[in-house]
Coordinates of C-alpha atoms in Angstrom, one line a residue:
Chain L
M1 CA 3.6 29.7 2.6
K2 CA 4.1 29.3 -1.2
L3 CA 7.0 27.0 -0.6
S4 CA 5.0 24.9 1.9
L5 CA 2.2 24.4 -0.6
L6 CA 4.7 23.5 -3.3
F7 CA 6.4 21.0 -1.0
L8 CA 3.0 19.5 -0.1
A9 CA 2.1 19.1 -3.8
V10 CA 5.4 17.4 -4.3
G11 CA 4.5 15.1 -1.3
F12 CA 1.2 14.1 -2.9
L13 CA 3.1 13.4 -6.2
L14 CA 5.4 11.1 -4.2
V15 CA 2.4 9.3 -2.8
L16 CA 1.1 8.9 -6.3
F17 CA 4.5 7.5 -7.4
Q18 CA 4.4 5.1 -4.4
T19 CA 0.9 3.8 -5.3
T20 CA 1.6 3.3 -9.0
V21 CA 5.0 3.6 -10.6
F22 CA 7.1 2.0 -7.9
H23 CA 5.2 -1.3 -8.3
L24 CA 6.8 -1.5 -11.7
L25 CA 10.3 -1.8 -10.1
P26 CA 11.6 -5.3 -9.3
L27 CA 11.7 -4.6 -5.5
G28 CA 9.3 -7.3 -4.4
P29 CA 7.0 -6.0 -1.7
I30 CA 9.3 -3.1 -0.7
V31 CA 7.9 0.3 -1.6
P32 CA 10.6 3.0 -1.2
D33 CA 9.3 5.5 1.3
L34 CA 9.8 8.8 -0.5
T35 CA 7.4 10.6 1.7
L36 CA 9.6 9.8 4.7
I37 CA 12.6 11.3 2.9
L38 CA 10.6 14.5 2.3
C39 CA 9.5 14.5 5.9
V40 CA 13.2 14.2 7.1
Y41 CA 14.2 17.0 4.6
W42 CA 11.5 19.2 6.2
G43 CA 12.7 18.4 9.7
L44 CA 16.4 19.2 8.7
N45 CA 16.1 22.1 6.2
Y46 CA 12.6 23.5 6.4
P47 CA 11.4 23.3 10.0
T48 CA 8.2 25.4 9.9
V49 CA 4.6 25.0 11.1
G50 CA 3.6 24.3 7.5
A51 CA 6.1 21.4 7.3
A52 CA 4.8 19.9 10.6
L53 CA 1.3 20.0 9.2
G54 CA 2.6 18.7 5.9
A55 CA 4.2 15.7 7.6
F56 CA 0.9 14.9 9.2
L57 CA -1.0 15.3 5.9
L58 CA 1.5 13.1 4.0
G59 CA 1.1 10.4 6.6
Y60 CA -2.7 10.8 6.5
S61 CA -2.7 10.5 2.7
V62 CA -0.7 7.2 2.9
D63 CA -3.3 6.0 5.4
V64 CA -6.1 6.9 3.0
F65 CA -4.5 4.7 0.3
S66 CA -2.9 1.9 2.3
S67 CA -3.5 1.5 6.0
P68 CA -6.2 -0.7 7.5
L69 CA -6.7 2.1 10.1
L70 CA -6.7 5.9 9.6
G71 CA -4.0 7.7 11.6
L72 CA -1.3 5.0 11.7
N73 CA 1.0 6.7 9.2
A74 CA -0.1 10.2 10.2
F75 CA 1.1 9.3 13.7
A76 CA 4.4 7.8 12.5
M77 CA 5.2 10.7 10.2
S78 CA 4.4 13.4 12.7
L79 CA 6.6 11.5 15.2
V80 CA 9.4 11.3 12.7
F81 CA 9.2 15.0 11.9
L82 CA 9.2 15.8 15.6
A83 CA 12.3 13.6 16.2
V84 CA 14.2 15.0 13.2
Y85 CA 13.3 18.5 14.2
L86 CA 14.5 18.1 17.7
S87 CA 17.7 16.5 16.6
S88 CA 18.3 19.3 14.1
R89 CA 18.1 21.8 16.9
C90 CA 21.1 20.0 18.6
I91 CA 23.2 18.9 15.6
W92 CA 23.8 20.8 12.4
I93 CA 23.5 18.4 9.5
H94 CA 24.0 19.6 6.0
D95 CA 26.1 16.8 4.5
S96 CA 24.5 14.4 2.1
V97 CA 25.9 11.2 3.7
L98 CA 24.9 12.4 7.2
S99 CA 21.5 13.2 5.9
A100 CA 21.2 9.7 4.6
V101 CA 22.1 8.4 8.0
V102 CA 19.4 10.5 9.5
V103 CA 16.9 9.1 7.0
F104 CA 18.0 5.6 8.0
A105 CA 17.4 6.4 11.7
A106 CA 14.1 8.1 10.8
A107 CA 12.9 5.0 8.9
C108 CA 13.7 3.0 12.1
V109 CA 11.7 5.5 14.2
K110 CA 8.8 5.3 11.8
A111 CA 8.9 1.5 11.9
L112 CA 8.9 1.5 15.7
A113 CA 6.0 4.0 15.7
L114 CA 4.0 1.8 13.3
L115 CA 4.7 -1.2 15.4
M116 CA 3.7 0.5 18.6
A117 CA 0.5 1.9 17.1
S118 CA -0.3 -1.5 15.4
S119 CA 0.2 -3.4 18.6
L120 CA -2.1 -1.0 20.4
F121 CA -4.9 -0.7 18.0
L122 CA -4.8 -3.7 15.6
S123 CA -4.4 -7.4 15.8
S124 CA -0.7 -7.7 14.9
D125 CA 0.3 -11.3 15.3
G126 CA 1.1 -11.5 11.6
L127 CA 3.4 -8.5 11.8
W128 CA 6.2 -10.0 13.9
R129 CA 7.6 -12.6 11.5
G130 CA 10.6 -11.3 9.5
L131 CA 10.1 -7.9 11.1
L132 CA 13.8 -7.0 11.4
Q133 CA 14.4 -7.9 7.7
Y134 CA 11.5 -5.6 6.6
I135 CA 12.6 -2.7 8.8
L136 CA 16.2 -2.9 7.4
L137 CA 15.1 -3.3 3.8
D138 CA 12.6 -0.4 4.0
A139 CA 15.2 1.8 5.8
L140 CA 18.0 0.9 3.3
A141 CA 15.8 1.7 0.3
A142 CA 15.0 5.1 1.8
T143 CA 18.7 5.7 2.7
V144 CA 19.9 4.9 -0.8
L145 CA 17.4 7.3 -2.4
A146 CA 17.8 10.1 0.2
P147 CA 20.9 11.9 -1.3
I148 CA 19.3 12.1 -4.8
L149 CA 16.0 13.4 -3.5
F150 CA 17.7 15.8 -1.0
F151 CA 19.6 17.2 -4.0
F152 CA 16.4 17.9 -5.9
F153 CA 14.5 19.3 -2.9
R154 CA 17.4 21.6 -2.1
R155 CA 17.6 22.8 -5.7
G156 CA 13.9 23.4 -5.8
Q157 CA 13.9 25.2 -2.5
H158 CA 16.8 27.5 -3.5
Y159 CA 15.1 28.2 -6.8
V160 CA 11.7 29.2 -5.3
E161 CA 13.4 31.3 -2.5
A162 CA 15.5 33.1 -5.1
A163 CA 12.5 33.7 -7.3
A164 CA 10.6 35.1 -4.3
M165 CA 13.3 37.5 -3.3
P166 CA 12.9 41.1 -4.5
S167 CA 15.5 42.0 -7.1
Chain K
M1 CA 3.3 33.2 27.2
F2 CA 2.8 34.4 23.6
A3 CA 6.6 34.9 23.2
F4 CA 7.1 31.3 24.3
A5 CA 4.5 30.0 21.9
R6 CA 6.0 32.1 19.1
R7 CA 9.5 30.8 19.9
N8 CA 8.5 27.2 19.9
Q9 CA 5.7 27.2 17.3
V10 CA 7.2 24.4 15.3
L11 CA 7.7 22.2 18.3
L12 CA 4.1 22.9 19.6
S13 CA 2.6 22.3 16.1
S14 CA 4.5 19.0 15.8
C15 CA 3.3 17.8 19.2
L16 CA -0.2 18.9 18.2
C17 CA 0.0 16.8 15.0
V18 CA 1.2 13.8 17.0
F19 CA -1.7 14.1 19.5
L20 CA -4.2 14.8 16.6
S21 CA -3.1 11.6 14.8
L22 CA -3.2 9.6 18.0
S23 CA -6.8 10.8 18.6
I24 CA -7.8 10.0 15.0
L25 CA -6.2 6.5 15.4
A26 CA -8.0 5.9 18.7
A27 CA -11.3 7.0 17.2
A28 CA -10.8 4.9 14.1
A29 CA -9.9 1.9 16.2
N30 CA -13.0 2.2 18.3
G31 CA -15.2 2.8 15.3
R32 CA -16.1 6.3 16.5
L33 CA -14.7 8.0 13.4
R34 CA -17.9 8.4 11.4
A35 CA -17.0 11.1 8.9
D36 CA -13.6 11.6 7.4
P37 CA -13.7 14.8 5.3
V38 CA -10.1 14.6 4.0
G39 CA -9.8 11.0 2.8
P40 CA -12.6 11.0 0.2
L41 CA -11.5 14.4 -1.1
L42 CA -7.9 13.1 -1.4
L43 CA -9.1 9.9 -3.1
A44 CA -11.3 11.9 -5.5
L45 CA -8.4 14.2 -6.4
M46 CA -5.9 11.4 -6.8
R47 CA -8.2 9.1 -8.8
P48 CA -7.7 10.6 -12.2
L49 CA -4.0 10.9 -11.5
Q50 CA -3.8 7.3 -10.4
I51 CA -5.7 6.2 -13.5
G52 CA -3.3 8.2 -15.7
A53 CA -0.2 7.0 -13.9
H54 CA -1.4 3.4 -14.0
A55 CA -2.0 3.7 -17.8
V56 CA 1.6 5.1 -18.1
V57 CA 2.9 2.3 -16.0
L58 CA 1.2 -0.3 -18.2
W59 CA 2.5 1.4 -21.3
V60 CA 6.0 1.5 -20.0
R61 CA 5.7 -2.2 -19.0
D62 CA 4.5 -3.0 -22.5
I63 CA 7.4 -1.0 -24.0
A64 CA 9.9 -2.8 -21.7
D65 CA 8.4 -6.2 -22.7
L66 CA 8.5 -5.3 -26.3
S67 CA 12.1 -4.1 -26.3
A68 CA 13.2 -7.2 -24.4
R69 CA 11.5 -9.3 -26.9
L70 CA 13.1 -7.4 -29.8
G71 CA 16.6 -7.6 -28.2
G72 CA 17.4 -10.9 -29.8
L73 CA 16.7 -9.6 -33.3
A74 CA 19.5 -7.0 -33.3
S75 CA 21.4 -8.8 -36.1
E76 CA 18.4 -8.6 -38.5
N77 CA 18.4 -5.9 -41.2
R78 CA 16.6 -2.7 -40.7
Q79 CA 13.7 -3.5 -43.0
L80 CA 13.0 -6.8 -41.3
R81 CA 13.3 -5.3 -37.9
E82 CA 10.7 -2.6 -38.8
R83 CA 8.4 -5.3 -40.1
I84 CA 8.9 -7.4 -37.1
Q85 CA 8.4 -4.4 -34.8
D86 CA 5.1 -3.7 -36.6
L87 CA 4.0 -7.3 -36.3
E88 CA 5.1 -7.5 -32.7
A89 CA 3.1 -4.4 -31.8
E90 CA 0.1 -5.7 -33.6
R91 CA 0.5 -9.2 -32.1
N92 CA 1.0 -7.6 -28.7
R93 CA -2.2 -5.6 -29.1
L94 CA -4.2 -8.7 -30.2
L95 CA -2.8 -10.8 -27.5
E96 CA -3.7 -8.2 -24.9
V97 CA -7.2 -8.0 -26.4
E98 CA -7.5 -11.8 -26.4
A99 CA -6.1 -12.1 -22.8
T100 CA -8.6 -9.4 -21.6
N101 CA -11.4 -11.2 -23.4
R102 CA -10.5 -14.5 -21.8
R103 CA -10.2 -12.9 -18.4
L104 CA -13.5 -11.2 -18.7
A105 CA -15.2 -14.3 -20.0
E106 CA -13.9 -16.3 -17.0
L107 CA -15.0 -13.5 -14.7
L108 CA -18.5 -13.5 -16.3
A109 CA -18.7 -17.3 -15.9
F110 CA -17.6 -17.1 -12.3
R111 CA -20.0 -14.2 -11.6
S112 CA -22.9 -16.4 -12.5
Q113 CA -22.0 -18.7 -9.6
L114 CA -22.0 -15.8 -7.1
P115 CA -24.9 -13.7 -5.6
S116 CA -26.7 -11.5 -8.2
A117 CA -25.6 -8.3 -6.5
S118 CA -21.9 -9.0 -7.4
L119 CA -20.0 -6.2 -9.2
T120 CA -16.9 -6.2 -11.4
A121 CA -14.1 -3.6 -10.8
S122 CA -10.7 -2.8 -12.2
V123 CA -7.5 -2.3 -10.1
I124 CA -6.2 1.3 -10.5
G125 CA -3.6 1.5 -7.7
S126 CA -1.6 -0.5 -5.2
S127 CA -0.3 -0.1 -1.7
A128 CA 1.7 3.0 -0.9
S129 CA 3.6 1.4 1.9
T130 CA 5.8 -1.6 2.5
W131 CA 3.9 -2.4 5.7
F132 CA 0.4 -2.8 4.3
R133 CA -0.9 -4.8 1.3
S134 CA -3.9 -3.1 -0.4
L135 CA -5.4 -2.2 -3.8
T136 CA -7.5 0.7 -5.0
L137 CA -10.4 -0.2 -7.2
D138 CA -12.2 2.1 -9.7
K139 CA -15.7 1.5 -8.3
G140 CA -17.2 3.1 -5.2
S141 CA -20.4 3.6 -3.4
A142 CA -21.9 5.3 -6.5
H143 CA -21.6 1.9 -8.2
G144 CA -23.0 -0.1 -5.2
V145 CA -19.8 -0.9 -3.4
V146 CA -20.0 -1.2 0.4
R147 CA -17.5 -1.9 3.2
R148 CA -16.8 -5.6 4.0
M149 CA -17.6 -6.7 0.4
A150 CA -15.6 -9.8 -0.5
V151 CA -13.1 -9.3 -3.3
V152 CA -12.6 -12.4 -5.4
S153 CA -11.4 -13.5 -8.8
P154 CA -12.1 -16.7 -10.7
A155 CA -8.9 -18.1 -9.3
G156 CA -9.8 -17.5 -5.6
V157 CA -10.1 -15.0 -2.8
V158 CA -8.3 -11.7 -3.1
G159 CA -9.3 -9.7 0.0
H160 CA -12.1 -7.5 1.3
V161 CA -13.2 -3.9 1.0
V162 CA -12.2 -1.7 4.0
A163 CA -13.0 1.8 2.8
V164 CA -15.3 3.2 0.2
T165 CA -15.7 6.6 -1.4
S166 CA -18.2 7.5 -4.1
R167 CA -15.9 6.6 -7.0
S168 CA -13.3 4.2 -5.5
A169 CA -12.7 1.6 -2.9
K170 CA -9.7 0.3 -0.9
V171 CA -9.2 -3.4 -0.6
L172 CA -7.2 -5.0 2.2
L173 CA -5.4 -8.0 0.5
L174 CA -5.2 -11.4 2.0
T175 CA -1.4 -11.0 2.1
D176 CA -1.7 -8.1 4.6
P177 CA -0.5 -9.0 8.1
H178 CA -3.7 -7.6 9.5
S179 CA -6.0 -9.6 7.2
G180 CA -7.7 -12.9 8.0
V181 CA -10.2 -15.2 6.5
D182 CA -11.8 -18.2 8.1
V183 CA -11.0 -21.4 6.2
I184 CA -11.5 -25.1 6.2
V185 CA -9.2 -27.8 4.8
Q186 CA -11.3 -29.4 2.0
R187 CA -10.1 -32.9 2.7
S188 CA -10.2 -33.1 6.5
R189 CA -12.5 -30.2 7.3
A190 CA -9.9 -28.8 9.8
R191 CA -10.5 -25.1 10.6
G192 CA -8.1 -22.2 10.8
I193 CA -7.6 -18.6 9.8
V194 CA -5.5 -17.7 6.8
G195 CA -3.7 -14.3 7.1
G196 CA -0.6 -12.6 5.8
S197 CA 2.7 -12.2 7.4
L198 CA 5.6 -10.0 6.6
D199 CA 8.3 -12.5 5.8
N200 CA 7.4 -16.0 4.6
G201 CA 4.0 -15.2 3.0
P202 CA 0.6 -16.2 4.1
V203 CA 0.1 -18.7 6.9
M204 CA -2.9 -20.7 8.3
K205 CA -3.1 -19.8 12.0
Y206 CA -4.7 -21.5 15.0
V207 CA -4.6 -25.0 13.6
K208 CA -4.6 -27.4 16.5
R209 CA -1.7 -30.0 16.7
S210 CA -4.3 -32.8 16.5
E211 CA -5.8 -31.6 13.2
D212 CA -5.1 -33.5 10.0
V213 CA -3.4 -31.1 7.6
E214 CA -0.9 -32.1 4.8
A215 CA 1.0 -30.2 2.2
G216 CA -1.1 -29.9 -1.0
D217 CA -4.4 -29.7 0.9
R218 CA -6.8 -27.2 -0.6
L219 CA -8.1 -24.5 1.6
I220 CA -11.6 -23.1 1.1
T221 CA -13.6 -20.4 2.8
S222 CA -15.8 -21.6 5.6
G223 CA -18.4 -18.8 5.2
V224 CA -18.7 -18.2 8.9
D225 CA -16.9 -14.9 8.9
G226 CA -20.0 -13.3 7.2
I227 CA -17.8 -11.7 4.4
F228 CA -16.8 -14.5 2.0
P229 CA -19.3 -17.0 0.6
K230 CA -18.6 -20.6 1.6
G231 CA -16.5 -22.8 -0.7
L232 CA -14.3 -20.2 -2.5
L233 CA -10.7 -21.4 -3.0
V234 CA -8.2 -19.5 -0.8
G235 CA -5.0 -21.5 -1.6
T236 CA -3.2 -24.7 -0.9
V237 CA -1.1 -25.9 2.0
A238 CA 2.6 -25.4 1.1
K239 CA 4.3 -26.7 4.3
V240 CA 3.3 -28.1 7.7
R241 CA 5.6 -28.0 10.7
K242 CA 4.9 -29.3 14.2
K243 CA 7.3 -28.3 16.9
S244 CA 7.7 -30.5 20.0
F245 CA 5.8 -27.9 22.0
G246 CA 2.9 -25.5 21.6
L247 CA -0.8 -25.8 21.0
F248 CA -0.8 -25.1 17.3
Q249 CA 1.1 -26.3 14.2
F250 CA 2.7 -24.0 11.7
V251 CA 1.0 -24.1 8.3
A252 CA 2.4 -22.1 5.3
V253 CA 0.0 -21.4 2.5
D254 CA 0.3 -20.8 -1.2
L255 CA -2.5 -18.4 -2.1
A256 CA -4.6 -19.2 -5.2
V257 CA -4.4 -15.6 -6.4
D258 CA -1.2 -13.5 -6.8
P259 CA -2.4 -10.0 -5.9
S260 CA 0.5 -8.3 -7.9
N261 CA -0.8 -9.7 -11.2
I262 CA -4.5 -9.0 -10.7
E263 CA -6.3 -6.5 -13.0
E264 CA -10.0 -7.2 -12.7
V265 CA -11.9 -8.5 -9.6
L266 CA -15.4 -9.3 -8.5
L267 CA -17.0 -7.7 -5.5
V268 CA -19.5 -9.9 -3.6
P269 CA -21.8 -8.4 -0.9
P270 CA -21.2 -9.4 2.7
Q271 CA -23.1 -12.6 3.5
D272 CA -24.5 -11.5 6.9
A273 CA -26.1 -8.1 6.1
P274 CA -26.2 -7.8 2.3
H275 CA -27.6 -4.3 1.8
K276 CA -27.4 -2.7 5.2
E277 CA -23.7 -1.6 5.3
E278 CA -23.1 2.1 5.5
N279 CA -20.6 3.6 3.1
Q280 CA -17.9 4.7 5.4
P281 CA -14.7 6.0 3.9

C-alpha cells in the first residue's frame, strides 16, 4: 500500500516533468513518455491491484492536462498495463535491454490504443499524416530512457521494501 | 468464486480499469460527463507545483542563455569576467523587463480592439503528451474564464479553451490535430478550416480545387464558428498543391503565432453565447 502510494506520487511528479521541464529540451514536439515507462515497470515488476489503479490514474492525469477528451490516455495506459501484465505472466523479463524492448512494444500498443479511441470518439483526419514517424519517435524516446528509469524505480522499490521489513 | 477472484485480482482490476476508462471516454464524447471530481482536484494540486517548476525552467533557461553568451569571453581576465557577468545579469534583467513591458503594452493595445469582457492570462504549463498540443493557463472560472473562449495574442489566433477549473484553464492549440478554426483567404475570400496535423504542421482543409489560393495569402478567421471574432489573423499560406485527382487542394499553413514561445494570451468570450457557458472541467 505504502509502496503503491509512493509510486503514484512518483507518477504525478513525472506528469509534472512532462508538462514543464521536458519542454526545455530540444526535442521538438516529442515529449518523452515517462508515465508509460512507469506503467510498464508496474506491469513487469510490481503487478498489484494498486498498480492497475495507478496506471489508470496516471493516464487520467495526462488526460486532465493534455487530451481534448477525458479518458483517452486512461484507456491507453490501462490497456498497456494489462498487456504488459499478461506478457509478464508468460515471459520472465528482468534484463534491462529486454525491458527496454517491452517499453518500445508498450509505446506502440499505447499509440494504437490512442489511435483507435481517437478514431472512435474524435474527428481524427489531422492525425494520420506522419503517423508512423511520430509513433516511432515517441517509442524510441521512451525506449532510450527506460533502462535509466527502471534502475531508479528498482532501487527505490528495494529500498522501501527493505525499510518495511522487520529487523 | 472468491478464490478465483482472489487469484486473478490484478487481471480483474486491470480489465475493470479498461472498461471504466472506456465508459468515461464514451460519456465525455457524448457530452454526458457533467461532473469530473478528480480532474479539478488534480489541477488544483498541481497548479502551485507547475508554477514553481515553470519558474525553475525559466530560470534554468536564463542561466543556459547567460552561460552560452559568456562562453566567448573565456579568455578575458577574472576581474573583467566578473564585471561582464554582473553587467550581463543586469542587462538580462532589464531586457526581460523591457520585453515584458513591450509585450504587455501590445497586449493592452490589442485588447482594446476586442470585446470588453476579454481577459489576460499567463501560460503556466504545456502539453504532457506528444499526441496533443495544449497549454495550461493561470486563470480559471474564478476569473471569468469559460469553455470555448478564444485564446489569441496580438500576433494572431492561439487556440480555444476546452476545460476550466476555478484557478486554471486548458487550451487546445491550433496545432493540435483535433483542432480547427473556420478561416477565409483575405485576398480571394476562399473558405476552409485550418487545423493541426502530426507531421508537416498546420494545414487548411476542405479547400475546393476551383478556389483561388496562392502561397503568401493571409488567412483570417471567418467568425462563423461562434468562437473566434471575425478578422483575426491565423497565418499565411505556405504551400499549395493540387493533385491530378480529388475534390480538394492541399494547402500548408504557416501559423502567425508560434505556441512554443508564447507567455501571455488574451481570452475572448465565445461570439455566439457570451455569458451562458457553463464552467465544465
